[in-house]
Amino acid sequence: MKWTYAFPRGISPNNEWYRKLDFKGYTLASEVQREWGLGETVTTNAVTFGAPFGFFMRMRSKTLGNGDVIIISIIGADPDISGTRSGFDEGTGLLYADDFRNSGYGNKYSQWHFGLAFIHESNYTNDRYWVSSASLATELTSEVEATISITNNLPNGNYTVVPILAYGHTSDGWADYNALNGSGTALERVISLDGYAMAGFVKSASASGFSAIIGSVDTSGSNAICKVKFINATAASVTLSTVFTYIESDAMFDTDAEHTAIVNGVDAWVNSGTVYASGISQGGRVVAAYRAQNAITVPADSQPHEYTFTLATSTTDADGNEYDDRAHVYLCVQQGSSRKVYE
């Protein structure tokens, strides 16, 4: 049998409206984990989603309401390549926007932008696009973040969220389902990142809440640090009366006995209020460093409030493993009458 390609017809039923999700599921979850190291990671307090081009999306839950925010970021160049690029045998081997600098499209970087497409699961007229004003030209040398405020511009309902690169958008903001056919905010073309998509996103009129989004671990002198963003989409300020952190190196995370001891130590805070002020130990040495942090009150304004936490006064753990950008942070807090862990 000879197969032929059926071009998008742009007609109802809704699931054929320009076939925006043609590549949904193209990349298997197992391939995401193997090739990129991060797929859709859902904890009780946050959702993190990773895709090619160093794209990350972070939000407090898959169900968000007005006042909530989604933080997205993209890395333009391979962070493991130093100096002048001399060939594709350097760095991670993964694709970044900078890999296309000399492809003939280099002079177009100022017109390409990153963002999210919200594809409604049953009504294409509810489709929305949010695209950053920052172009790829800006992002070629650093990681750039953008904050998407959830408003009535996104109708209530169930969506698949797709990380995208868009051509022709010039300012932060929402574009509707007409954006690609010329009658709405002009997006001349949109491409997805290797078919990556997050299903199960819900915009709800009744959803609101408090979240903490933990950034990557970095070093400053002899200290391991990270930036934490608190977002309060509730109706009142939130006070974290007790705040402390544990930090676990990637090597410890990958070792069963040590990681199990750390998980049990973190759970002990939630279950009984136990604090290991000397760090969590296993096998006679500290496997997760402890650090007390200052109490924090976050106002109810739905804006990200950023704090820099010192996690340890060393850049390595007891076994000499580095606290790098793959290290894991457990943020333990007393929030009202509840003990919680954000990670």
Coordinates of C-alpha atoms in Angstrom, one line a residue:
M1 CA 0.0 0.0 0.0
K2 CA 1.3 3.5 -0.8
W3 CA 0.8 6.1 1.9
T4 CA 0.2 9.7 1.0
Y5 CA 0.4 12.8 3.2
A6 CA -2.9 14.5 3.9
F7 CA -2.4 18.2 4.2
P8 CA -4.1 20.0 7.1
R9 CA -7.5 21.3 6.0
G10 CA -8.3 23.7 8.8
I11 CA -11.9 22.4 9.2
S12 CA -14.1 21.0 11.9
P13 CA -14.2 18.6 13.7
N14 CA -12.0 20.4 16.1
N15 CA -9.3 17.7 16.3
E16 CA -8.3 18.6 12.7
W17 CA -8.0 22.3 13.1
Y18 CA -4.7 22.7 11.4
R19 CA -3.6 19.6 13.3
K20 CA -1.6 21.5 15.9
L21 CA -0.9 18.3 17.8
D22 CA 0.3 16.2 14.8
F23 CA 3.5 15.5 16.7
K24 CA 1.9 14.8 20.1
G25 CA 3.6 11.7 21.5
Y26 CA 6.3 11.7 18.9
T27 CA 8.9 11.6 21.6
L28 CA 8.3 8.7 24.0
A29 CA 8.6 9.3 27.8
S30 CA 11.4 6.8 28.0
E31 CA 13.3 8.7 25.3
V32 CA 12.8 12.0 27.1
Q33 CA 14.4 10.5 30.2
R34 CA 17.2 8.9 28.4
E35 CA 18.1 11.7 26.0
W36 CA 17.3 14.8 28.0
G37 CA 17.3 13.7 31.6
L38 CA 14.1 15.5 32.4
G39 CA 10.6 14.9 31.3
E40 CA 7.5 15.9 33.1
T41 CA 8.3 15.8 36.8
V42 CA 5.3 16.2 39.1
T43 CA 5.6 16.5 42.9
T44 CA 3.0 17.4 45.4
N45 CA 4.0 21.0 45.1
A46 CA 5.3 21.7 41.7
V47 CA 5.5 20.7 38.0
T48 CA 8.7 20.9 36.0
F49 CA 8.8 20.1 32.3
G50 CA 11.9 20.0 30.2
A51 CA 12.3 20.0 26.4
P52 CA 15.1 20.5 23.8
F53 CA 16.9 23.8 23.4
G54 CA 17.3 23.9 27.2
F55 CA 13.6 24.8 27.5
F56 CA 12.1 24.5 31.0
M57 CA 8.6 25.2 32.3
R58 CA 7.8 25.4 36.1
M59 CA 4.5 25.8 37.8
R60 CA 2.9 24.9 41.1
S61 CA 0.4 22.5 39.8
K62 CA -1.2 21.2 36.6
T63 CA -4.4 23.0 37.7
L64 CA -4.0 26.8 37.8
G65 CA -6.4 29.7 38.1
N66 CA -6.3 33.5 37.6
G67 CA -3.4 35.0 39.5
D68 CA -1.2 32.0 39.1
V69 CA 2.0 32.1 37.0
I70 CA 4.0 29.8 34.8
I71 CA 7.8 30.4 34.6
I72 CA 9.4 29.4 31.4
S73 CA 13.1 29.6 30.4
I74 CA 15.3 28.7 27.5
I75 CA 19.1 28.3 27.1
G76 CA 20.4 29.4 23.7
A77 CA 23.8 27.8 23.7
D78 CA 25.2 24.5 25.0
P79 CA 26.5 25.4 28.5
D80 CA 29.1 22.7 28.3
I81 CA 30.9 24.4 25.4
S82 CA 33.6 26.9 26.3
G83 CA 35.2 29.4 24.0
T84 CA 34.8 29.3 20.2
R85 CA 32.7 26.4 18.9
S86 CA 35.0 24.3 16.7
G87 CA 32.8 21.3 15.9
F88 CA 29.9 19.1 16.9
D89 CA 32.0 16.8 19.0
E90 CA 32.0 19.3 21.9
G91 CA 29.6 19.8 24.7
T92 CA 26.6 17.6 25.4
G93 CA 25.7 16.8 21.8
L94 CA 22.2 18.1 22.4
L95 CA 20.6 20.7 20.1
Y96 CA 20.5 24.4 21.1
A97 CA 19.4 27.5 19.1
D98 CA 23.1 28.4 18.7
D99 CA 23.6 25.3 16.6
F100 CA 21.7 27.0 13.9
R101 CA 23.6 30.2 13.9
N102 CA 25.4 29.4 10.6
S103 CA 22.5 27.5 9.0
G104 CA 21.3 30.4 6.9
Y105 CA 18.8 31.6 9.5
G106 CA 21.3 33.3 11.7
N107 CA 20.1 36.8 10.6
K108 CA 16.5 35.8 11.6
Y109 CA 17.2 35.3 15.3
S110 CA 15.8 38.7 16.2
Q111 CA 12.4 37.6 14.9
W112 CA 12.1 34.2 16.6
H113 CA 10.7 34.0 20.2
F114 CA 10.0 31.3 22.7
G115 CA 6.7 30.6 24.5
L116 CA 3.8 28.1 25.1
A117 CA 0.9 27.0 23.0
F118 CA -2.2 26.1 25.0
I119 CA -4.2 23.7 22.8
H120 CA -7.8 23.2 24.1
E121 CA -8.8 19.5 24.2
S122 CA -12.3 20.1 22.7
N123 CA -12.7 23.6 21.3
Y124 CA -10.1 25.1 19.1
T125 CA -11.5 28.6 19.5
N126 CA -10.1 28.5 23.1
D127 CA -6.6 27.8 21.8
R128 CA -4.1 30.5 23.1
Y129 CA -0.5 31.3 22.6
W130 CA 1.9 33.1 24.9
V131 CA 5.1 34.3 23.4
S132 CA 8.0 36.1 25.0
S133 CA 9.3 39.5 23.7
A134 CA 12.8 38.2 24.2
S135 CA 14.2 36.8 20.9
L136 CA 16.6 34.0 20.3
A137 CA 19.3 36.6 19.6
T138 CA 19.1 37.5 23.3
E139 CA 19.2 33.9 24.5
L140 CA 22.2 32.7 22.6
T141 CA 24.6 33.5 25.4
S142 CA 22.5 33.0 28.5
E143 CA 19.4 31.4 30.1
V144 CA 16.5 33.8 29.8
E145 CA 13.3 33.5 31.9
A146 CA 9.8 34.8 31.3
T147 CA 6.8 34.8 33.6
I148 CA 3.3 34.0 32.2
S149 CA 0.5 35.4 34.3
I150 CA -2.6 33.3 34.1
T151 CA -5.6 35.6 33.4
N152 CA -9.0 35.5 31.8
N153 CA -7.1 35.7 28.5
L154 CA -6.9 31.9 28.9
P155 CA -10.5 30.4 29.0
N156 CA -11.3 27.8 31.6
G157 CA -10.9 24.2 30.4
N158 CA -8.5 21.3 29.7
Y159 CA -5.4 21.8 27.6
T160 CA -2.3 20.3 26.2
V161 CA 0.6 22.7 26.7
V162 CA 3.3 22.7 24.0
P163 CA 6.6 24.5 24.2
I164 CA 7.1 26.5 21.0
L165 CA 9.3 28.8 19.0
A166 CA 7.3 31.5 17.2
Y167 CA 8.1 33.9 14.4
G168 CA 6.8 37.4 14.2
H169 CA 5.6 38.1 17.7
T170 CA 7.0 41.4 19.2
S171 CA 5.7 41.7 22.8
D172 CA 4.9 39.6 25.8
G173 CA 1.3 38.6 25.9
W174 CA -1.5 36.4 24.8
A175 CA -2.6 35.6 21.2
D176 CA -5.8 33.8 20.4
Y177 CA -6.6 30.9 18.0
N178 CA -6.6 33.3 15.0
A179 CA -3.0 34.1 15.6
L180 CA -1.8 31.8 12.8
N181 CA -4.2 32.9 10.1
G182 CA -3.6 36.6 10.1
S183 CA -6.7 37.9 11.8
G184 CA -5.3 37.9 15.4
T185 CA -1.9 38.8 16.9
A186 CA 0.5 38.0 14.1
L187 CA 2.4 34.8 14.5
E188 CA 3.6 34.0 11.0
R189 CA 4.7 30.5 12.0
V190 CA 5.0 28.3 15.1
I191 CA 7.1 25.2 15.6
S192 CA 7.1 22.8 18.5
L193 CA 10.2 21.4 20.1
D194 CA 10.6 17.8 18.8
G195 CA 6.9 17.0 19.5
Y196 CA 7.2 17.7 23.3
A197 CA 3.8 18.3 25.0
M198 CA 2.4 18.2 28.5
A199 CA -1.2 16.8 28.6
G200 CA -3.6 17.3 31.5
F201 CA -3.2 21.0 32.1
V202 CA -6.4 22.6 33.5
K203 CA -7.3 26.3 33.8
S204 CA -9.9 26.6 36.5
A205 CA -11.9 29.6 37.9
S206 CA -11.6 28.1 41.4
A207 CA -7.9 27.3 41.5
S208 CA -5.4 29.4 43.4
G209 CA -2.6 28.6 45.8
F210 CA 0.9 29.1 47.0
S211 CA 4.1 27.6 45.5
A212 CA 7.8 27.6 45.7
I213 CA 9.9 27.1 42.6
I214 CA 13.5 26.0 43.3
G215 CA 16.2 26.9 40.8
S216 CA 19.4 25.1 39.9
V217 CA 22.3 24.8 42.4
D218 CA 25.2 27.1 41.7
T219 CA 28.4 28.0 43.6
S220 CA 29.5 31.4 45.0
G221 CA 33.0 31.2 46.4
S222 CA 33.0 28.3 48.8
N223 CA 29.2 28.2 49.1
A224 CA 26.6 26.2 47.3
I225 CA 23.6 28.4 46.6
C226 CA 20.3 28.4 44.7
K227 CA 17.5 30.9 44.0
V228 CA 14.0 30.2 45.1
K229 CA 10.9 31.9 43.8
F230 CA 7.8 32.0 45.9
I231 CA 4.4 32.8 44.3
N232 CA 1.4 33.5 46.4
A233 CA -1.9 33.4 44.4
T234 CA -4.0 33.2 47.5
A235 CA -6.1 36.0 49.0
A236 CA -3.7 36.6 52.0
S237 CA 0.0 36.8 52.8
V238 CA 1.7 33.5 53.6
T239 CA 4.2 33.3 56.4
L240 CA 6.8 30.5 56.5
S241 CA 7.8 30.5 60.2
T242 CA 10.3 27.7 59.9
V243 CA 12.5 27.4 56.9
F244 CA 15.5 25.1 56.3
T245 CA 17.1 23.2 53.4
Y246 CA 18.8 19.9 52.8
I247 CA 21.0 19.5 49.7
E248 CA 21.8 16.2 48.0
S249 CA 24.4 15.7 45.3
D250 CA 23.5 14.0 42.1
A251 CA 25.9 11.1 43.1
M252 CA 24.0 10.6 46.4
F253 CA 20.7 10.7 44.5
D254 CA 21.8 7.9 42.3
T255 CA 22.9 5.7 45.2
D256 CA 20.1 3.6 46.8
A257 CA 21.2 3.4 50.4
E258 CA 22.1 7.1 50.7
H259 CA 19.1 8.4 48.7
T260 CA 16.8 6.2 50.8
A261 CA 18.2 7.7 54.0
I262 CA 17.7 11.2 52.7
V263 CA 14.1 10.6 51.6
N264 CA 13.4 9.1 55.1
G265 CA 15.0 12.1 56.7
V266 CA 13.0 14.6 54.7
D267 CA 9.8 12.6 55.4
A268 CA 10.5 12.8 59.1
W269 CA 10.0 16.5 59.0
V270 CA 6.5 16.2 57.5
N271 CA 5.5 13.3 59.6
S272 CA 6.9 14.2 63.0
G273 CA 8.7 17.6 62.8
T274 CA 12.1 16.0 63.1
V275 CA 15.0 18.3 62.0
Y276 CA 18.5 16.9 61.4
A277 CA 20.4 20.0 62.2
S278 CA 23.7 18.3 61.7
G279 CA 22.6 17.0 58.3
I280 CA 21.1 13.6 57.3
S281 CA 23.6 10.8 57.9
Q282 CA 24.1 7.3 56.5
G283 CA 27.1 5.0 56.9
G284 CA 28.8 7.3 59.4
R285 CA 28.9 10.4 57.2
V286 CA 26.6 13.3 56.2
V287 CA 24.9 12.5 52.9
A288 CA 22.6 15.6 52.8
A289 CA 23.8 18.9 54.3
Y290 CA 21.4 21.0 56.5
R291 CA 21.1 24.8 56.4
A292 CA 18.7 27.0 58.5
Q293 CA 17.1 29.8 56.5
N294 CA 15.3 33.0 57.6
A295 CA 11.5 33.1 58.1
I296 CA 9.7 34.5 55.1
T297 CA 6.4 36.3 54.6
V298 CA 5.2 36.3 50.9
P299 CA 2.5 38.9 50.0
A300 CA -0.6 37.9 48.1
D301 CA 0.2 39.6 44.8
S302 CA 0.8 36.7 42.4
Q303 CA 4.2 38.0 41.5
P304 CA 7.4 35.8 41.9
H305 CA 9.4 36.9 44.9
E306 CA 13.0 35.6 44.6
Y307 CA 15.4 34.8 47.4
T308 CA 18.9 33.4 47.2
F309 CA 19.5 30.6 49.7
T310 CA 23.0 29.5 50.8
L311 CA 22.6 25.7 51.0
A312 CA 26.0 24.7 52.2
T313 CA 29.4 26.3 53.1
S314 CA 31.1 23.8 50.8
T315 CA 30.8 23.1 47.1
T316 CA 31.1 19.3 47.7
D317 CA 29.5 16.7 50.0
A318 CA 31.2 14.4 52.5
D319 CA 32.3 12.1 49.7
G320 CA 33.7 14.8 47.5
N321 CA 30.8 14.9 45.1
E322 CA 30.1 18.3 43.6
Y323 CA 27.0 20.3 44.4
D324 CA 26.3 21.2 40.7
D325 CA 23.2 22.0 38.7
R326 CA 22.1 18.4 39.0
A327 CA 22.0 18.5 42.8
H328 CA 18.7 18.1 44.6
V329 CA 17.2 20.6 47.0
Y330 CA 14.6 19.9 49.7
L331 CA 13.0 23.1 51.0
C332 CA 11.3 22.3 54.4
V333 CA 8.9 24.9 55.8
Q334 CA 6.3 25.4 58.5
Q335 CA 3.4 27.0 56.6
G336 CA 0.7 27.9 59.1
S337 CA -0.2 24.7 60.9
S338 CA 1.3 22.4 58.1
R339 CA 4.8 21.1 57.7
K340 CA 5.6 21.0 53.9
V341 CA 8.5 20.1 51.6
Y342 CA 9.1 21.8 48.3
E343 CA 11.6 20.3 45.9

